Coordinates of C-alpha atoms (C1' of nucleotides) in Angstrom, one line a residue:
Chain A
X1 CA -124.7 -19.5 -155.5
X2 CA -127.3 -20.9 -158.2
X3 CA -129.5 -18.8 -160.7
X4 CA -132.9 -19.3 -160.3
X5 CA -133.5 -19.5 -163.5
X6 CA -131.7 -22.4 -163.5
X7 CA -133.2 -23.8 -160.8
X8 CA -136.3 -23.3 -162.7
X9 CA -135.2 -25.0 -166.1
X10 CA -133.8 -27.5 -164.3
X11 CA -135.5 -28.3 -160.8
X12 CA -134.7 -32.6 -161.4
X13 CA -131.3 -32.1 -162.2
X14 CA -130.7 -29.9 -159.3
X15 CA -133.0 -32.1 -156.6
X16 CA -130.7 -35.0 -158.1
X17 CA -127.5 -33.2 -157.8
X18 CA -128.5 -32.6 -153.8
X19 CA -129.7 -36.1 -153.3
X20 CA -126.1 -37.4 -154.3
X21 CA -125.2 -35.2 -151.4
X22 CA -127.6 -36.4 -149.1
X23 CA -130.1 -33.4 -149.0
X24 CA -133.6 -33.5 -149.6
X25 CA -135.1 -31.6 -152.4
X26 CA -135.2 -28.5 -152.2
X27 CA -136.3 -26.9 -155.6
X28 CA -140.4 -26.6 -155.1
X29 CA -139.7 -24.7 -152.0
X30 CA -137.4 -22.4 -153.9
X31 CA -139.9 -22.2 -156.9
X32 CA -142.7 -21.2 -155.0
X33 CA -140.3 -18.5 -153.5
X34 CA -139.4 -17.6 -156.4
X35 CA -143.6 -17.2 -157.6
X36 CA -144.2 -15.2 -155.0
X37 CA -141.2 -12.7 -155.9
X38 CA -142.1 -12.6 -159.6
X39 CA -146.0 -11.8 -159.0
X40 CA -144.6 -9.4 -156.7
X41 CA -142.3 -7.7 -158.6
X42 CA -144.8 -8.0 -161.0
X43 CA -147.3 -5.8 -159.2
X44 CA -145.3 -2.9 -158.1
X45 CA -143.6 -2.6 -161.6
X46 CA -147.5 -1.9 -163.1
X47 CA -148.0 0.7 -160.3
X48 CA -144.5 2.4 -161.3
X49 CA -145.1 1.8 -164.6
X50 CA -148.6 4.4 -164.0
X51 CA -147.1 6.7 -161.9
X52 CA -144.1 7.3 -164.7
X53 CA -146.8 7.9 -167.0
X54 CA -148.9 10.4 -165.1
X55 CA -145.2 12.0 -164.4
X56 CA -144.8 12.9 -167.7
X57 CA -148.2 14.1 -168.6
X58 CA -148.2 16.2 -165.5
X59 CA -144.7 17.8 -167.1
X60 CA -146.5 18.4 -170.4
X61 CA -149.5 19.8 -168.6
X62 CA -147.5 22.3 -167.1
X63 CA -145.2 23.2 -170.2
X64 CA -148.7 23.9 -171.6
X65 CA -150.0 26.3 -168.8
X66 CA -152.3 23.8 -168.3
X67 CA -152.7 24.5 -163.7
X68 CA -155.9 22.9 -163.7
X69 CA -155.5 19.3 -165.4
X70 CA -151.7 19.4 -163.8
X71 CA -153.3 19.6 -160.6
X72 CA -156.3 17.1 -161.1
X73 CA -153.5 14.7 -162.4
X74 CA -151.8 15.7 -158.7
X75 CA -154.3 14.3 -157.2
X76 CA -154.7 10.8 -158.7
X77 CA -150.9 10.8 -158.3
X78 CA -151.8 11.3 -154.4
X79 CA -153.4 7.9 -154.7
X80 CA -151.3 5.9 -156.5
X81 CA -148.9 6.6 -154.4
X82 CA -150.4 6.0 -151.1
X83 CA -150.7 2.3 -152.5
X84 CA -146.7 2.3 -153.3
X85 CA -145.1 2.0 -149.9
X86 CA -146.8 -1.6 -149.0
X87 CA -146.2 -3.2 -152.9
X88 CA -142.5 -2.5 -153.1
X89 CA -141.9 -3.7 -149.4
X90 CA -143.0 -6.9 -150.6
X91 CA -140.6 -6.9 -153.3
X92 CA -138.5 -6.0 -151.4
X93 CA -139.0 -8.5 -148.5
X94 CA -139.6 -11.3 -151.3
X95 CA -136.3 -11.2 -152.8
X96 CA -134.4 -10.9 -149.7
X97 CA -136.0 -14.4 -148.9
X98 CA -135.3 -16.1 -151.9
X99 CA -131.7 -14.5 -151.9
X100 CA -130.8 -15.4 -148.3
X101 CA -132.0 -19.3 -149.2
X102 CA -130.1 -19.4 -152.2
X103 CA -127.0 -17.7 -150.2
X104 CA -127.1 -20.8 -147.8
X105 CA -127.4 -23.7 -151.2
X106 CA -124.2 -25.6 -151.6
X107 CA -122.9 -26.8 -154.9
X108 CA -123.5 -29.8 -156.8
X109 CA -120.8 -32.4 -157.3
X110 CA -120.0 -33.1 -161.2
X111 CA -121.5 -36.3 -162.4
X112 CA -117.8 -38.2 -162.2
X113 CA -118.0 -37.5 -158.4
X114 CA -118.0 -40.9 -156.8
X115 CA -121.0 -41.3 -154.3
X116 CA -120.5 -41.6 -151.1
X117 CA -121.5 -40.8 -147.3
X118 CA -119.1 -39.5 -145.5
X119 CA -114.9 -39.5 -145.7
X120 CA -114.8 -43.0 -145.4
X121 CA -116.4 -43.7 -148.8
X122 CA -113.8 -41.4 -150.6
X123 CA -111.9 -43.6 -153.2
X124 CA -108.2 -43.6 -153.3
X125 CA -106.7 -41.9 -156.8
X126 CA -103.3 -42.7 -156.2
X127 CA -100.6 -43.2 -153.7
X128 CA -97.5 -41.8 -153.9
X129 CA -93.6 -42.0 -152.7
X130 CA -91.6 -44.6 -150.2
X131 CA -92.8 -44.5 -146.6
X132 CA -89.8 -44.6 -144.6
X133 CA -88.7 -47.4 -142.6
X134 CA -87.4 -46.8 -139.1
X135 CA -85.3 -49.1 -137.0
X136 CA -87.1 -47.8 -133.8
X137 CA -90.8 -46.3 -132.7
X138 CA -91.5 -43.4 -134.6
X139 CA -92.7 -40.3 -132.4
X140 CA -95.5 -37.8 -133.2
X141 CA -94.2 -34.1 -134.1
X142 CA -95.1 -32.8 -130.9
X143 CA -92.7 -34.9 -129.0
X144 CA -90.3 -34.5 -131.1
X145 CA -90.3 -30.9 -131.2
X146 CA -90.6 -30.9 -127.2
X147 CA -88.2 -33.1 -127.1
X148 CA -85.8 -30.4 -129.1
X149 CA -86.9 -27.7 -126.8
X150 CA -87.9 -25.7 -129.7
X151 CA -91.7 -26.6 -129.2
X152 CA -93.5 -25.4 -126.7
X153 CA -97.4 -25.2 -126.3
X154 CA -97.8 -23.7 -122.6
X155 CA -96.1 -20.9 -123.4
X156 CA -98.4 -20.4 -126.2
X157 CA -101.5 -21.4 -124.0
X158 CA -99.8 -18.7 -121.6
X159 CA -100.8 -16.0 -124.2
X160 CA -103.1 -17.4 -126.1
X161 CA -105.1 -20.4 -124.6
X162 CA -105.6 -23.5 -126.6
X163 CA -104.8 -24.6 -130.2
X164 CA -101.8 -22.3 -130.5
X165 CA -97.8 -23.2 -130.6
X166 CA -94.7 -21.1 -129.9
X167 CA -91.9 -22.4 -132.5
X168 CA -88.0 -21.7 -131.6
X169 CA -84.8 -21.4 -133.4
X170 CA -84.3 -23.7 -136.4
X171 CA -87.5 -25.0 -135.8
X172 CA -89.4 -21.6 -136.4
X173 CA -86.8 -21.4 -139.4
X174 CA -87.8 -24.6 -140.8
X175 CA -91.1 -23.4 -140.9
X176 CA -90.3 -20.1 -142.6
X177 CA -87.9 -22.5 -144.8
X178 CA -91.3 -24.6 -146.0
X179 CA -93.6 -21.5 -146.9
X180 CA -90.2 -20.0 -148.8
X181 CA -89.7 -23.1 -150.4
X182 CA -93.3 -23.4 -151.4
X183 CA -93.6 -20.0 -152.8
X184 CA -90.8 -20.3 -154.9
X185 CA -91.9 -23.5 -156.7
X186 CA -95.2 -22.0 -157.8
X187 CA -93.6 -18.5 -158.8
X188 CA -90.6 -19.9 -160.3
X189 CA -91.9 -23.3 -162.1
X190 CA -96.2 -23.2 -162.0
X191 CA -96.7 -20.3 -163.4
X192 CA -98.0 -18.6 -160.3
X193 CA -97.9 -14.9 -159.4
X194 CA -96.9 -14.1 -155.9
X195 CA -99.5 -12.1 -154.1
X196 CA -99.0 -10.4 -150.6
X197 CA -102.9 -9.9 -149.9
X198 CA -105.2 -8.6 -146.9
X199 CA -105.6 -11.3 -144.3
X200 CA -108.3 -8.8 -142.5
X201 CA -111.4 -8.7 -145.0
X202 CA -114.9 -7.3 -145.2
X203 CA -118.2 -9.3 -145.0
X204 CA -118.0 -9.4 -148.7
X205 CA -115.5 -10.7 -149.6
X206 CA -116.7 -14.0 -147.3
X207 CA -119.4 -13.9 -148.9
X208 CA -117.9 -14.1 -152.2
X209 CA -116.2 -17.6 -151.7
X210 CA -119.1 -18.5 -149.3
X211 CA -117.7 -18.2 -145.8
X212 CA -120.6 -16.3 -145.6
X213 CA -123.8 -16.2 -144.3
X214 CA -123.3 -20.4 -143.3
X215 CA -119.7 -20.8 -141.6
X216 CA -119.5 -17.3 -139.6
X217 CA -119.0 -19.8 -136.4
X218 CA -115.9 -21.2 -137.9
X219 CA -114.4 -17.5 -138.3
X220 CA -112.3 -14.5 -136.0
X221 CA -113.4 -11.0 -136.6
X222 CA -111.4 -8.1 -135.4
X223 CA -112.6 -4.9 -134.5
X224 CA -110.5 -1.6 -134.1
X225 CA -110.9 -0.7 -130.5
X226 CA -113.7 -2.0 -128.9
X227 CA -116.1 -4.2 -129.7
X228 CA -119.1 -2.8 -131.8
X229 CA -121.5 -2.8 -129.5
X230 CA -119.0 -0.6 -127.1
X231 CA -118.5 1.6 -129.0
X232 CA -115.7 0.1 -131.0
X233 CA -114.5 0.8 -134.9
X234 CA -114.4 -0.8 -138.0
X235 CA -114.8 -4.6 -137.8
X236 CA -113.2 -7.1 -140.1
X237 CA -112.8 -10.9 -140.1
X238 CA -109.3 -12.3 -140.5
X239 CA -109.1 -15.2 -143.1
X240 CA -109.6 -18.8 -142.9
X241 CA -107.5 -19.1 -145.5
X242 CA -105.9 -17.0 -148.6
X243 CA -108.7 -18.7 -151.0
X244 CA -110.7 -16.1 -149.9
X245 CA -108.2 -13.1 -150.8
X246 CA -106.8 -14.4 -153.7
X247 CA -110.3 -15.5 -155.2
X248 CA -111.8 -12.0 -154.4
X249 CA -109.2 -10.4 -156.3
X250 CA -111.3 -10.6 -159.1
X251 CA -114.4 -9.8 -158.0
X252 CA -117.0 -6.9 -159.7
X253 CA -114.6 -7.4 -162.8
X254 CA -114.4 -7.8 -166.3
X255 CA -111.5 -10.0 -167.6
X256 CA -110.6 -10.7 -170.5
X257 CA -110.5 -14.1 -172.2
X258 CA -107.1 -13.9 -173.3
X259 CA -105.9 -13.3 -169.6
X260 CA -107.2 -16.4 -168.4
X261 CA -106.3 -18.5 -166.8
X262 CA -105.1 -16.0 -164.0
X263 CA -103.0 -18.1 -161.2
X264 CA -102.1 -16.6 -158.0
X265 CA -100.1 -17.7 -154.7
X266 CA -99.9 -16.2 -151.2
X267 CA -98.0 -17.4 -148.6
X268 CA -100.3 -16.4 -145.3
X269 CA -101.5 -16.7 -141.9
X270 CA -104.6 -18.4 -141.8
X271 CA -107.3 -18.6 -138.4
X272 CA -110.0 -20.8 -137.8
X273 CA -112.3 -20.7 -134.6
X274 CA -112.5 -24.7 -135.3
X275 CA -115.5 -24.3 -133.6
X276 CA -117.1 -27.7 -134.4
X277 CA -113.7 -29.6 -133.4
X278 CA -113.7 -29.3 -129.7
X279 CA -111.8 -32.5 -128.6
X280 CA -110.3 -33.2 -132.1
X281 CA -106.6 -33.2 -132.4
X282 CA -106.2 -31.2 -129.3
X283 CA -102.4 -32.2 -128.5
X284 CA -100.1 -30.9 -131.3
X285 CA -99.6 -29.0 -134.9
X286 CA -102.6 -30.8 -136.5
X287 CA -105.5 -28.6 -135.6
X288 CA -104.0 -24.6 -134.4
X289 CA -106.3 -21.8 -134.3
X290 CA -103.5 -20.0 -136.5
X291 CA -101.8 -21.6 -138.9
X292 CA -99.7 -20.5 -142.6
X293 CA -100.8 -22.5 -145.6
X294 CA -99.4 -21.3 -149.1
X295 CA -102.9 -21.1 -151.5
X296 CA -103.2 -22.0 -155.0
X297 CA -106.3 -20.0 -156.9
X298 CA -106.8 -19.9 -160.3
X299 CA -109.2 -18.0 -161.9
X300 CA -110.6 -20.0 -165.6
X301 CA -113.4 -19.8 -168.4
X302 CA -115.5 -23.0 -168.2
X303 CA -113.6 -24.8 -170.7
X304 CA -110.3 -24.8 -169.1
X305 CA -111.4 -25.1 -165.5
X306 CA -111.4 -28.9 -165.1
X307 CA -107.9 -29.1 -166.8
X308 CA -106.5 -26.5 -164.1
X309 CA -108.0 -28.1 -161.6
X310 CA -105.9 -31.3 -162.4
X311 CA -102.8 -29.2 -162.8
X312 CA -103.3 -27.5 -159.8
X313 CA -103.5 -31.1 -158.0
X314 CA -100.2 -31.2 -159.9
X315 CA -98.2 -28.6 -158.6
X316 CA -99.6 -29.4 -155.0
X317 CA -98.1 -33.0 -155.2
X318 CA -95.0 -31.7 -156.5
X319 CA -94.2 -29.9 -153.3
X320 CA -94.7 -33.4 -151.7
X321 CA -92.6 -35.0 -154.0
X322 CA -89.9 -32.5 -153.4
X323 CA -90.1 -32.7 -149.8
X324 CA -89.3 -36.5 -150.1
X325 CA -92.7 -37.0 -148.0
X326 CA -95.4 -40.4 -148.5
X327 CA -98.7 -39.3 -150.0
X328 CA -102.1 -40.6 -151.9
X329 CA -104.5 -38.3 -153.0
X330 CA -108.3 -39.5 -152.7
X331 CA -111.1 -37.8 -154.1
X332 CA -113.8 -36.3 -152.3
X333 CA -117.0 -38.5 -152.0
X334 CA -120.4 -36.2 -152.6
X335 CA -120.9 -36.7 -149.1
X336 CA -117.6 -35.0 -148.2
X337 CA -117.3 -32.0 -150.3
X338 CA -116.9 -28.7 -149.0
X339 CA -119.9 -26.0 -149.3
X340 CA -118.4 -24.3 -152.7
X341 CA -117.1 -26.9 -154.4
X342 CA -118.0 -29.6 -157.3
X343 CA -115.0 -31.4 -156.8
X344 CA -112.4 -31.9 -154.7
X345 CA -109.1 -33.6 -154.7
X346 CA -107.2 -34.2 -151.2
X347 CA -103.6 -35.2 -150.3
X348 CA -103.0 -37.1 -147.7
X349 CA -99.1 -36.9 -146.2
X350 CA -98.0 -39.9 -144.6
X351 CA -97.6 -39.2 -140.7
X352 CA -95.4 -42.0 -139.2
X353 CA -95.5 -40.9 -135.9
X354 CA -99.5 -41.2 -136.0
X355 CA -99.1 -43.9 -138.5
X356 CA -101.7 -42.9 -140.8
X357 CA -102.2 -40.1 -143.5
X358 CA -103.6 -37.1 -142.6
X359 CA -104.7 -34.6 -145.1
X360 CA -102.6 -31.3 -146.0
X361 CA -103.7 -30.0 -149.5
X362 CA -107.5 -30.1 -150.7
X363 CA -107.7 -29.0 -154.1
X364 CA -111.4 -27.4 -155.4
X365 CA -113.1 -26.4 -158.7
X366 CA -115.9 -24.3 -157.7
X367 CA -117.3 -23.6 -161.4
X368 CA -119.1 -20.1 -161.6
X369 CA -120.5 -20.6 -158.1
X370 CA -118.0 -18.2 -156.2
X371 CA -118.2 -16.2 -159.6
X372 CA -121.6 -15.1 -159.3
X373 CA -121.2 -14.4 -155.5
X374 CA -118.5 -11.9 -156.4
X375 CA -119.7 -10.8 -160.1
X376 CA -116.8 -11.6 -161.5
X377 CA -116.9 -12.2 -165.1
X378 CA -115.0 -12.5 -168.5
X379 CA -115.4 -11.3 -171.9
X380 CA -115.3 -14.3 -174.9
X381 CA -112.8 -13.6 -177.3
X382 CA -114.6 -11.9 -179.9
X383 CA -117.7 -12.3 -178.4
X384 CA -119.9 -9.4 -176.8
X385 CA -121.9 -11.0 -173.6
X386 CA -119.9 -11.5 -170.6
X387 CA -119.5 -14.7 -168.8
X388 CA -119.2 -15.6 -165.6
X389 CA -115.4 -17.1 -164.8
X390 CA -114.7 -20.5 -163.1
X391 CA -112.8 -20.2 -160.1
X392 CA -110.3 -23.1 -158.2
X393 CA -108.9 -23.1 -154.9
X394 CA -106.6 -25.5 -153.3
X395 CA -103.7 -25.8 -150.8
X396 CA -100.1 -25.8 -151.7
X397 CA -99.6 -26.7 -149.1
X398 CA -100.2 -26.3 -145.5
X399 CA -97.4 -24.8 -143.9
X400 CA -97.9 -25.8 -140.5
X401 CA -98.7 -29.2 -141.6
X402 CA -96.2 -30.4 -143.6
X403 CA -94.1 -29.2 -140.6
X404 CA -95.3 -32.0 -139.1
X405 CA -94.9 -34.3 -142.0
X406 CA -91.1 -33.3 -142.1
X407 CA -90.6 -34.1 -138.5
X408 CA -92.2 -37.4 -138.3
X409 CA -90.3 -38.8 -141.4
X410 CA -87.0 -37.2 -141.3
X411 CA -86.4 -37.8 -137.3
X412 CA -83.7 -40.1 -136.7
X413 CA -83.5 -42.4 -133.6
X414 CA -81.0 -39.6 -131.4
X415 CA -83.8 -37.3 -131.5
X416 CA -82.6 -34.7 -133.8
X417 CA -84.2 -34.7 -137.7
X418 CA -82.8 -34.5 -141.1
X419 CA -83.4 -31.5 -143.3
X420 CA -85.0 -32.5 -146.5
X421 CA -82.6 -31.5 -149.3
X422 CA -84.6 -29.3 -150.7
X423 CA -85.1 -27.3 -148.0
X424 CA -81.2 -26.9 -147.1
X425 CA -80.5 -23.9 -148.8
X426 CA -83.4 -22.1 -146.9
X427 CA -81.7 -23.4 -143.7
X428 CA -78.2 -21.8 -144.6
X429 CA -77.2 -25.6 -145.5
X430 CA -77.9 -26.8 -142.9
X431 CA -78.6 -30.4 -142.7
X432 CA -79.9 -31.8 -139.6
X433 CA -81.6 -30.0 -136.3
X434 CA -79.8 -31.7 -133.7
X435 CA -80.9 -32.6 -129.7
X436 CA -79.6 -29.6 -127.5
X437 CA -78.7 -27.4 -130.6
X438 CA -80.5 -24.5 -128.4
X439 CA -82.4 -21.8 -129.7
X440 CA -80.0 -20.4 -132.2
Chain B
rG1 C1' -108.0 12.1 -135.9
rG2 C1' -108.4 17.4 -138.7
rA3 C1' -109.2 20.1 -143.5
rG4 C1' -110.4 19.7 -148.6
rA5 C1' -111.6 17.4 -153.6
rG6 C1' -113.9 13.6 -155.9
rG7 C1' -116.9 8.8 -157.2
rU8 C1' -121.4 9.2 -164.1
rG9 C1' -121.5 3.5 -169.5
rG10 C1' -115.4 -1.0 -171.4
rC11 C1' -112.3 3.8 -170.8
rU12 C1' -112.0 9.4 -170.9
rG13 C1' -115.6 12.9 -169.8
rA14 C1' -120.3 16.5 -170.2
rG15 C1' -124.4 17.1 -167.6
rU16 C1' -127.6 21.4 -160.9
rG17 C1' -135.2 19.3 -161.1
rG18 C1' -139.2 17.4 -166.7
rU19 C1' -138.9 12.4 -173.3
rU20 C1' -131.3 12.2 -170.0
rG21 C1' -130.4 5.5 -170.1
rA22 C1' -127.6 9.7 -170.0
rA23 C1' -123.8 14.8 -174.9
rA24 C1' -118.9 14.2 -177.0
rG25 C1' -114.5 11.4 -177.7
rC26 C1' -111.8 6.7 -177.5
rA27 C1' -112.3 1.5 -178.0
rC28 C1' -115.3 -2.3 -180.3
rC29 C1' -118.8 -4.4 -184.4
rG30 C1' -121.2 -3.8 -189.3
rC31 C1' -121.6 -1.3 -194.0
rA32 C1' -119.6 2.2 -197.8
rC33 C1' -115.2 3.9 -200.3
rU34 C1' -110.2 1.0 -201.7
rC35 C1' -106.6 -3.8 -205.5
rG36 C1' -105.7 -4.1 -200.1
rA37 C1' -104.9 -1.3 -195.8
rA38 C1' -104.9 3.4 -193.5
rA39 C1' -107.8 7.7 -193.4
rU40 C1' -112.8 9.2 -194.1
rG41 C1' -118.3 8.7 -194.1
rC42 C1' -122.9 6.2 -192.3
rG43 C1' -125.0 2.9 -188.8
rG44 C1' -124.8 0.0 -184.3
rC45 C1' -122.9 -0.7 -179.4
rA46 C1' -124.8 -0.7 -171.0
rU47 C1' -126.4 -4.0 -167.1
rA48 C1' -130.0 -6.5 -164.3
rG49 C1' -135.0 -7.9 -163.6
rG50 C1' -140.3 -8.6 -165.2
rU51 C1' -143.5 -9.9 -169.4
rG52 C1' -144.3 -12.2 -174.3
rC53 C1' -143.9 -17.8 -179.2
rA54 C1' -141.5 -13.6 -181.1
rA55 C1' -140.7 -8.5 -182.7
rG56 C1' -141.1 -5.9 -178.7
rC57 C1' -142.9 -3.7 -174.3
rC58 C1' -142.2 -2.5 -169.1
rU59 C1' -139.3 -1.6 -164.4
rA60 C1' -134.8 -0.4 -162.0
rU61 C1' -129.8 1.3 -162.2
rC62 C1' -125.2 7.8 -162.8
rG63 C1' -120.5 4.5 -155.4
rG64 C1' -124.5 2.3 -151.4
rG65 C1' -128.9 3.4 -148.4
rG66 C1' -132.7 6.8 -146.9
rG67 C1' -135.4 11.5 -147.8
rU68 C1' -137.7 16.0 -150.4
rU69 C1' -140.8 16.4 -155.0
rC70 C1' -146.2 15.1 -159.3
rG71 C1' -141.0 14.2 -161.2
rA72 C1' -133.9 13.4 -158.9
rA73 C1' -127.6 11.9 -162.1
rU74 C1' -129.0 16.9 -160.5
rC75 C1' -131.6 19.2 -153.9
rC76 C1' -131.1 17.2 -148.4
rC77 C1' -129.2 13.3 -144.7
rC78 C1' -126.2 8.9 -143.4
rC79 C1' -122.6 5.3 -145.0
rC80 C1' -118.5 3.3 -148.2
rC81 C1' -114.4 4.2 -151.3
rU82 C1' -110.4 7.1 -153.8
rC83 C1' -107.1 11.3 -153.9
rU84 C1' -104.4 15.9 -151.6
rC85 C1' -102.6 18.5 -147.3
rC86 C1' -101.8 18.2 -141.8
rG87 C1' -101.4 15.1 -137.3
rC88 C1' -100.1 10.2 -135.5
rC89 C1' -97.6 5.8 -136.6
rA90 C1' -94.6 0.3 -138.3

RNA sequence: GGAGAGGUGGCUGAGUGGUUGAAAGCACCGCACUCGAAAUGCGGCAUAGGUGCAAGCCUAUCGGGGGUUCGAAUCCCCCCCUCUCCGCCA
């Protein structure tokens, strides 16, 4: 979310920033918003400002024995405040507006974001790792886990409709065997501290990393019991990722500067309503309506946020490089950026069965945007004003994903597929999952 | 779900209708004392918003929202959260 006041010192920069976006301008409509709230403000605070004054001279009057001026000094009071109702319902109603249109502003890209339209403009950083070479047609995931008989998406669409997957035997352990793997690297080696968070949270908390107001479409929300309306109980909305736990850990706080930068890793369910993807990767592991993703979130001052951000792009790649699995990572055009973010990294895992890379880590730096939406804040070293904190967010990575990513380049030609080394010891050494293994 | 107790500044904790934005202590900052430190003494120390070149002034804020009143941290109502006991439960 932006300050106004910054909007207000700095109305080019921030038309500018939005036009590298592709928005219009947007800061004279916000300015005159913000007029209106000012002036308003403005005139109720002169009516309270009276009404505290004839407060206190009515309490002196009546310290004094003085009924009769008390009581004229009632009665102007009786007019002033028949005037109050209607000039703090404009303040009211005037900041709500300029709140709610600042709620729904996205961030500005840094100035080393490359311009660009949409994903196709976003420039390649790097590309990583040996795509492998097969001696026969590579298959997508989904075959080869149907193929195993430890895949199966109409028994899944038998209890849960579309975009959902039942996973069997060593499959569902290689799964498990990914997010362990994950978790372990960032505890053990990045510095990370494993958190086991809420995956049910409260409006706030969405709003705080800016789910909320814009995306609600793309969200589940759970209710105890019924729904509302019928009568139903509390009502929460289950994550769309752990970014949105993890980040909110640290909001309405007060950190201190030596404490940062905080790190933090959860391995989690995630749910998306994928409500603007009808028709998109509909066959397979690509696109689920509940998926685990281990999330990277670091929480910075300004100075070091841009250097976490490229060591969290770091330990993401690592897993990837562990895994034995192709990659490039391509920065995010400013037409391509997500809502929160001024700059975003994604990896792109090489998919031979689909024979192109598909994305399964997006790493953000938000700056103080989330930060302000949360009022979360540090304390300079030595210093006495707080700050607001930086905040990142990225994948590390997609569980379900780089599933799919193991499947497609470590099946073999008889059907079965390798286990990555790394992973062995999370499979009780086991080193390949083999055509008519069964479920055990 | 039932019964009860609470939510006050960075922290602890006073405060039941009138200069209370809020005592006191701790922490923190400055000064004095000291060769230096500790101890001690004196002073300072909330946040947000509005206004002003500035000093400053004004408004709001004692979990959140309403209400009573000329006036609310203090009284009333609703909600949220924490804790204790009971019930239920993985």
């Amino acid at each position: 979310m932006f300050d106004i006041k910054w909007i207000r010192e700095n109305s080019a920069l921030f038309d500018a920033g939005r036009e590298r976006r592709g928005l219009p301008p947007l800061a004279a409509d916000l300015l005159a918003l913000d007029d209106t709230r000012r002036s308003a403000i403005a005139a109720s605070q002169v009516a309270q400002e009276r009404r505290n004054a004839a407060s206190k001279e009515i309490g002196a009057a009546m310290k004094a024995k003085d009924n009769e001026r008390a009581e004229a000094l009632k009665a102007e009071m009786a007019e002033l405040k028949a005037s109050a109702p209607a000039l703090e319902e404009a303040e009211k109603r005037a900041i709500v507006v300029l709140d709610r249109a600042l709620a729904e502003i996205p961030n500005l890209p840094l100035d080393d974001v490359p311009f660009g339209r949409d994903e196709n403009d976003n420039p390649e950083l790097r590309v990583v790792g040996e795509k492998p070479v097969f001696s026969f047609t590579p298959k997508e995931h989904f075959e080869i886990g149907e193929n195993l008989g430890l895949m199966d998406f109409e028994t899944a669409a038998k209890l849960s409709g579309a975009r959902f997957v039942v996973n069997k035997g060593p499959l569902a352990r290689l799964e498990r065997a990914l997010g362990q793997f994950m978790l372990d690297l960032h505890t053990g080696e990045h510095d990370y501290a494993e958190i086991n968070p809420p995956i049910l949270v409260r409006d706030d908390a969405l709003f705080g990393t800016a789910q909320l107001p814009k995306f609600e479409e793309d969200l589940f929300a759970a209710h105890a019991g019924r729904l509302p309306q019928e009568g139903g109980g509390d009502s929460y909305w289950l994550i769309p990722t752990a970014e949105v736990s993890l980040t909110n850990l640290v909001r309405e706080s007060i950190l201190e500067e030596r404490q940062l930068p905080l790190r933090f890793t959860a391995l989690t369910p995630c749910f998306r309503a994928e409500a603007g993807s009808a028709g998109r990767d509909t066959r397979g592991m690509i696109r689920q309506h509940q998926f685990s993703k281990v999330e990277l979130v670091s929480i910075a001052t300004p100075e070091q946020a841009l250097i976490e951000h490229e060591r969290m792009l770091g330990c993401a790649e690592t897993v990837l490089k562990r895994l034995g699995l192709a990659y490039r990572v391509v920065t995010l055009c400013t037409g391509d950026m997500g809502f929160s973010s001024q700059k975003t990294y994604d990896i792109e895992v090489w998919l031979p069965g689909q024979g192109r890379y598909r994305e399964i880590s997006s790493c953000s730096v938000c700056g103080d945007f989330q930060a302000r939406r949360m009022n979360a804040r540090y304390r300079p070293e030595g210093g006495k004003a707080t700050r607001f904190v930086h905040t990142l967010n990225g994948s590390g990575v997609a569980v379900g994903r780089a599933l799919v990513a193991v499947l497609e380049n470590y099946q073999r030609e008889d059907g079965g597929v390798n286990v990555p080394e790394a992973l062995r010891p999370y499979m009780g050494g086991l080193t390949a999952i083999m055509p008519g293994s069964g479920t055990r």
